[in-house]
Amino acid sequence: MDDITQISQLKYRYLRALDTKEWEEFEACFLPEATGDYNGLTFDDRSALVSYMRENLGEGLITMHQAHHPEITVDGDTATGRWYLHDKVFVEAFRFMLEGAAFYDDRYTRTPDGWRLSHTGYRRTFEATYNMDDLPGFKLTGPGVHTHK
């Protein structure tokens, strides 16, 4: 597999693990010294970043993160990547919904175990919030719920 494919798979794994709340797999996407900057919400290392996500995106929150249109440049054992993000967050208990878009700017490092994130973060292009009660007919079904009759 070439480097760009491996880096793309790392990013997809990061997003899937975030949305499925597989925190050990999410943590494994990063170097221990990795940093993050999510539109001004900053983290100085992997431990702080993963702890924050685990505590704030836990039970009761449904998230969807999709990244596409990668622009990846590899330079030996380091690489940079820019991705277009589309995300949604649902918090049923507060009848809250967020939808947004951003551009991720990532840095990657090749390790003996494969590529890892050394920095991730994004800058928002927009963020829209909704009260679910203002959306007539809106119904939210969470993970593991059978939706077909």
Coordinates of C-alpha atoms in Angstrom, one line a residue:
M1 CA 0.0 0.0 0.0
D2 CA 1.4 3.4 -0.8
D3 CA 1.8 6.2 1.7
I4 CA -1.2 8.3 0.7
T5 CA -3.5 5.3 0.9
Q6 CA -2.1 4.4 4.4
I7 CA -2.5 8.0 5.6
S8 CA -6.0 8.1 4.2
Q9 CA -6.9 4.9 6.1
L10 CA -5.4 6.4 9.3
K11 CA -7.7 9.5 8.9
Y12 CA -10.8 7.3 8.2
R13 CA -9.9 5.1 11.2
Y14 CA -9.6 8.3 13.4
L15 CA -13.1 9.4 12.3
R16 CA -14.7 6.0 12.7
A17 CA -13.2 5.4 16.1
L18 CA -14.4 8.9 17.2
D19 CA -17.9 8.3 16.0
T20 CA -18.1 4.8 17.4
K21 CA -16.4 5.8 20.7
E22 CA -13.7 3.2 20.4
W23 CA -11.3 5.2 22.5
E24 CA -8.3 2.8 22.5
E25 CA -8.4 2.7 18.7
F26 CA -8.8 6.5 18.5
E27 CA -5.8 6.9 20.8
A28 CA -3.7 4.6 18.7
C29 CA -4.0 7.0 15.8
F30 CA -1.7 9.5 17.5
L31 CA 1.8 9.8 18.6
P32 CA 2.1 10.4 22.4
E33 CA 3.3 13.9 21.8
A34 CA 0.6 14.8 19.2
T35 CA -1.1 18.1 19.5
G36 CA -4.5 19.3 18.4
D37 CA -6.3 22.6 17.6
Y38 CA -10.0 22.3 16.9
N39 CA -10.9 25.9 16.0
G40 CA -9.2 27.2 19.1
L41 CA -9.8 24.2 21.4
T42 CA -6.2 23.2 21.8
F43 CA -4.4 20.1 23.3
D44 CA -0.7 19.8 24.1
D45 CA -0.6 16.0 23.9
R46 CA -2.5 12.8 23.0
S47 CA -3.6 12.1 26.5
A48 CA -5.3 15.5 26.9
L49 CA -6.9 15.2 23.5
V50 CA -8.2 11.7 24.0
S51 CA -9.4 12.4 27.5
Y52 CA -11.4 15.4 26.3
M53 CA -13.1 13.4 23.5
R54 CA -13.9 10.5 25.8
E55 CA -15.4 12.8 28.5
N56 CA -17.3 15.1 26.1
L57 CA -18.4 12.9 23.3
G58 CA -19.6 10.0 25.5
E59 CA -23.0 8.4 26.1
G60 CA -26.0 10.4 24.9
L61 CA -24.1 12.1 22.0
I62 CA -24.4 10.8 18.5
T63 CA -21.8 12.1 16.1
M64 CA -21.0 11.9 12.4
H65 CA -17.7 13.0 11.0
Q66 CA -16.9 12.6 7.3
A67 CA -13.7 13.8 5.7
H68 CA -13.1 13.9 2.0
H69 CA -11.1 15.7 -0.8
P70 CA -7.7 14.9 0.8
E71 CA -4.7 16.9 -0.2
I72 CA -1.7 14.8 1.1
T73 CA 1.9 15.6 0.6
V74 CA 4.6 13.1 1.7
D75 CA 8.1 14.1 2.4
G76 CA 10.1 11.1 3.6
D77 CA 8.9 10.0 7.0
T78 CA 6.6 13.0 7.5
A79 CA 3.5 14.2 5.7
T80 CA 0.9 16.9 5.7
G81 CA -2.8 16.5 4.9
R82 CA -5.8 18.8 4.4
W83 CA -9.3 17.3 4.5
Y84 CA -12.7 18.8 4.0
L85 CA -14.9 17.9 7.1
H86 CA -18.7 17.6 7.3
D87 CA -19.9 16.8 10.8
K88 CA -23.1 16.5 12.8
V89 CA -23.7 16.2 16.5
F90 CA -27.0 15.2 18.1
V91 CA -27.8 15.5 21.8
E92 CA -31.3 14.1 22.3
A93 CA -31.4 15.0 26.1
F94 CA -31.0 18.7 25.2
R95 CA -32.9 18.5 21.8
F96 CA -29.8 19.9 20.3
M97 CA -28.3 19.4 16.8
L98 CA -25.2 20.9 15.3
E99 CA -24.1 20.6 11.7
G100 CA -20.8 22.1 10.4
A101 CA -18.0 22.0 8.0
A102 CA -14.3 22.7 8.3
F103 CA -10.9 22.1 6.8
Y104 CA -8.6 19.8 8.8
D105 CA -4.9 20.5 8.6
D106 CA -2.9 17.4 9.8
R107 CA 0.7 16.4 10.2
Y108 CA 1.7 12.8 10.1
T109 CA 4.8 10.8 11.1
R110 CA 5.9 7.4 9.8
T111 CA 6.6 5.0 12.7
P112 CA 7.5 1.3 12.8
D113 CA 3.8 0.6 13.3
G114 CA 2.7 2.8 10.4
W115 CA 1.7 6.4 10.0
R116 CA 0.4 8.3 13.1
L117 CA -1.0 11.8 13.6
S118 CA 1.5 14.2 15.1
H119 CA -1.0 17.1 14.9
T120 CA -4.6 17.4 13.9
G121 CA -7.1 20.3 13.9
Y122 CA -9.5 22.3 11.9
R123 CA -10.8 25.7 11.1
R124 CA -14.6 26.0 10.7
T125 CA -16.1 27.3 7.5
F126 CA -19.6 27.2 9.1
E127 CA -21.5 25.8 12.1
A128 CA -25.3 25.7 12.3
T129 CA -27.2 24.7 15.5
Y130 CA -30.8 23.6 15.7
N131 CA -33.4 22.8 18.4
M132 CA -34.8 19.5 17.3
D133 CA -38.3 20.6 18.5
D134 CA -38.2 23.3 15.7
L135 CA -37.9 20.6 13.1
P136 CA -41.4 19.2 12.5
G137 CA -41.4 15.4 12.1
F138 CA -37.8 15.1 13.2
K139 CA -37.0 11.7 14.7
L140 CA -33.6 10.5 15.9
T141 CA -32.7 6.8 16.1
G142 CA -29.4 5.9 17.7
P143 CA -26.9 3.2 17.1
G144 CA -28.1 -0.4 17.4
V145 CA -31.7 0.5 17.0
H146 CA -33.5 -1.5 14.3
T147 CA -35.1 1.0 11.8
H148 CA -36.7 -1.3 9.2
K149 CA -40.1 -2.9 9.6

